Amino acid sequence: MNSMSFLISTVFDLYIMVVILRIWLQASRADFYNPFSQFIVKATQPVVAPLRRVIPSIGSLDLATVVFAYVLCVLKFVALNLIISGGAAVFDISFLIFGALSLLKAAGGLIFWVLLIRAILSWVSQGRSPIEYVFHQLTEPMLTPIRRILPDMGGFDLSVLVLFIVLQFANFLMGDMIGPIWYQL
């Protein structure tokens, strides 16, 4: 049971991150023709395209993709409940709440991983990676306000570290407010 729960949870979490990345790419107006952006779009297009016919966008927010990410989060809890209960699970209204919380936590986790990968790539690739370019476009709007506040450190950019601390603080704050269930989402 544990191994199957791990597998189902991991597959859902990875695809949810891909869907959230699509939302983030659109919101930040990142380079659509970048190979990484194309991968994200092609991985989500089969479901998002039909949903867009039914669910319109609100301004620059692609509501169809947001709804898809939320439904995936809810389905993750339904699937895990089916595995844990041996197939005798009943849909619980709490899955809707857990889905919203899970989507929020996945978005925060994705920001963390994109920042970490961007930092590592900046040391290794010297700006030659298409992924680094897109990650720069995604994270720069969050890092620029922090850089305005921080004093110049003589070539060291501590804005990523500050954002890591803010993300960790928000994670612990949600854990304090919601309880131990937050860490299990």
PDB file of C-alpha atoms in Angstrom, residues 4-95:
ATOM      1  CA  MET A   4       1.482   2.438  -4.410  1.00  0.00           C
ATOM      2  CA  SER A   5       0.537   5.566  -2.431  1.00  0.00           C
ATOM      3  CA  PHE A   6       4.033   6.938  -3.011  1.00  0.00           C
ATOM      4  CA  LEU A   7       3.852   6.237  -6.738  1.00  0.00           C
ATOM      5  CA  ILE A   8       0.381   7.747  -7.196  1.00  0.00           C
ATOM      6  CA  SER A   9       1.262  10.795  -5.098  1.00  0.00           C
ATOM      7  CA  THR A  10       4.513  11.373  -7.000  1.00  0.00           C
ATOM      8  CA  VAL A  11       2.895  11.086 -10.441  1.00  0.00           C
ATOM      9  CA  PHE A  12       0.097  13.476  -9.464  1.00  0.00           C
ATOM     10  CA  ASP A  13       2.528  15.937  -7.825  1.00  0.00           C
ATOM     11  CA  LEU A  14       4.831  16.040 -10.852  1.00  0.00           C
ATOM     12  CA  TYR A  15       1.992  16.629 -13.300  1.00  0.00           C
ATOM     13  CA  ILE A  16       0.400  19.228 -11.008  1.00  0.00           C
ATOM     14  CA  MET A  17       3.730  21.079 -11.037  1.00  0.00           C
ATOM     15  CA  VAL A  18       3.763  20.971 -14.845  1.00  0.00           C
ATOM     16  CA  VAL A  19       0.240  22.444 -14.939  1.00  0.00           C
ATOM     17  CA  ILE A  20       1.172  25.153 -12.409  1.00  0.00           C
ATOM     18  CA  LEU A  21       4.250  25.922 -14.508  1.00  0.00           C
ATOM     19  CA  ARG A  22       1.954  26.519 -17.477  1.00  0.00           C
ATOM     20  CA  ILE A  23      -0.098  28.996 -15.429  1.00  0.00           C
ATOM     21  CA  TRP A  24       3.088  30.694 -14.256  1.00  0.00           C
ATOM     22  CA  LEU A  25       4.574  30.841 -17.773  1.00  0.00           C
ATOM     23  CA  GLN A  26       1.431  32.537 -19.068  1.00  0.00           C
ATOM     24  CA  ALA A  27       1.170  34.946 -16.136  1.00  0.00           C
ATOM     25  CA  SER A  28       4.807  36.034 -16.451  1.00  0.00           C
ATOM     26  CA  ARG A  29       4.621  36.184 -20.261  1.00  0.00           C
ATOM     27  CA  ALA A  30       7.704  33.996 -20.558  1.00  0.00           C
ATOM     28  CA  ASP A  31       9.123  33.107 -23.972  1.00  0.00           C
ATOM     29  CA  PHE A  32       6.479  30.839 -25.515  1.00  0.00           C
ATOM     30  CA  TYR A  33       8.832  29.529 -28.212  1.00  0.00           C
ATOM     31  CA  ASN A  34      11.487  28.349 -25.766  1.00  0.00           C
ATOM     32  CA  PRO A  35      11.869  24.526 -25.915  1.00  0.00           C
ATOM     33  CA  PHE A  36      11.094  24.219 -22.205  1.00  0.00           C
ATOM     34  CA  SER A  37       7.921  26.312 -22.580  1.00  0.00           C
ATOM     35  CA  GLN A  38       6.901  24.209 -25.564  1.00  0.00           C
ATOM     36  CA  PHE A  39       7.317  21.026 -23.507  1.00  0.00           C
ATOM     37  CA  ILE A  40       5.072  22.421 -20.750  1.00  0.00           C
ATOM     38  CA  VAL A  41       2.410  23.505 -23.250  1.00  0.00           C
ATOM     39  CA  LYS A  42       2.444  20.194 -25.125  1.00  0.00           C
ATOM     40  CA  ALA A  43       2.245  18.202 -21.881  1.00  0.00           C
ATOM     41  CA  THR A  44      -0.896  20.058 -20.789  1.00  0.00           C
ATOM     42  CA  GLN A  45      -2.590  20.992 -24.077  1.00  0.00           C
ATOM     43  CA  PRO A  46      -4.665  17.791 -24.535  1.00  0.00           C
ATOM     44  CA  VAL A  47      -6.723  18.632 -21.439  1.00  0.00           C
ATOM     45  CA  VAL A  48      -6.448  22.424 -21.305  1.00  0.00           C
ATOM     46  CA  ALA A  49      -7.588  23.049 -24.905  1.00  0.00           C
ATOM     47  CA  PRO A  50     -11.038  21.421 -24.470  1.00  0.00           C
ATOM     48  CA  LEU A  51     -11.460  23.072 -21.058  1.00  0.00           C
ATOM     49  CA  ARG A  52     -10.835  26.504 -22.581  1.00  0.00           C
ATOM     50  CA  ARG A  53     -13.927  26.084 -24.733  1.00  0.00           C
ATOM     51  CA  VAL A  54     -16.004  25.756 -21.558  1.00  0.00           C
ATOM     52  CA  ILE A  55     -14.097  27.882 -19.022  1.00  0.00           C
ATOM     53  CA  PRO A  56     -13.095  31.354 -20.246  1.00  0.00           C
ATOM     54  CA  SER A  57     -10.025  33.268 -19.129  1.00  0.00           C
ATOM     55  CA  ILE A  58     -10.357  36.160 -16.710  1.00  0.00           C
ATOM     56  CA  GLY A  59      -7.998  38.868 -17.927  1.00  0.00           C
ATOM     57  CA  SER A  60      -4.545  37.328 -18.179  1.00  0.00           C
ATOM     58  CA  LEU A  61      -5.486  34.451 -15.851  1.00  0.00           C
ATOM     59  CA  ASP A  62      -6.080  31.201 -17.715  1.00  0.00           C
ATOM     60  CA  LEU A  63      -8.931  29.977 -15.523  1.00  0.00           C
ATOM     61  CA  ALA A  64      -9.249  26.673 -17.400  1.00  0.00           C
ATOM     62  CA  THR A  65      -5.695  25.714 -16.448  1.00  0.00           C
ATOM     63  CA  VAL A  66      -6.226  26.792 -12.824  1.00  0.00           C
ATOM     64  CA  VAL A  67      -9.384  24.658 -12.635  1.00  0.00           C
ATOM     65  CA  PHE A  68      -7.485  21.741 -14.187  1.00  0.00           C
ATOM     66  CA  ALA A  69      -4.708  22.043 -11.575  1.00  0.00           C
ATOM     67  CA  TYR A  70      -7.300  22.180  -8.778  1.00  0.00           C
ATOM     68  CA  VAL A  71      -9.183  19.141 -10.115  1.00  0.00           C
ATOM     69  CA  LEU A  72      -5.892  17.221 -10.294  1.00  0.00           C
ATOM     70  CA  CYS A  73      -5.214  18.073  -6.642  1.00  0.00           C
ATOM     71  CA  VAL A  74      -8.668  16.840  -5.617  1.00  0.00           C
ATOM     72  CA  LEU A  75      -8.304  13.675  -7.723  1.00  0.00           C
ATOM     73  CA  LYS A  76      -4.979  12.991  -6.023  1.00  0.00           C
ATOM     74  CA  PHE A  77      -6.749  12.765  -2.659  1.00  0.00           C
ATOM     75  CA  VAL A  78      -9.533  10.633  -4.106  1.00  0.00           C
ATOM     76  CA  ALA A  79      -6.973   8.216  -5.606  1.00  0.00           C
ATOM     77  CA  LEU A  80      -4.943   8.051  -2.386  1.00  0.00           C
ATOM     78  CA  ASN A  81      -8.104   7.462  -0.364  1.00  0.00           C
ATOM     79  CA  LEU A  82      -9.083   4.618  -2.705  1.00  0.00           C
ATOM     80  CA  ILE A  83      -5.676   2.997  -2.247  1.00  0.00           C
ATOM     81  CA  ILE A  84      -5.629   3.385   1.528  1.00  0.00           C
ATOM     82  CA  SER A  85      -9.197   2.128   1.969  1.00  0.00           C
ATOM     83  CA  GLY A  86      -8.764  -0.779  -0.435  1.00  0.00           C
ATOM     84  CA  GLY A  87     -11.223   0.571  -2.988  1.00  0.00           C
ATOM     85  CA  ALA A  88     -14.067   1.318  -0.574  1.00  0.00           C
ATOM     86  CA  ALA A  89     -13.562   5.066  -0.379  1.00  0.00           C
ATOM     87  CA  VAL A  90     -16.378   7.557  -0.356  1.00  0.00           C
ATOM     88  CA  PHE A  91     -15.910  11.081  -1.679  1.00  0.00           C
ATOM     89  CA  ASP A  92     -15.515  13.432   1.241  1.00  0.00           C
ATOM     90  CA  ILE A  93     -16.163  17.183   1.043  1.00  0.00           C
ATOM     91  CA  SER A  94     -12.818  17.723   2.801  1.00  0.00           C
ATOM     92  CA  PHE A  95     -11.120  16.629  -0.443  1.00  0.00           C
TER      93      PHE A  95
END
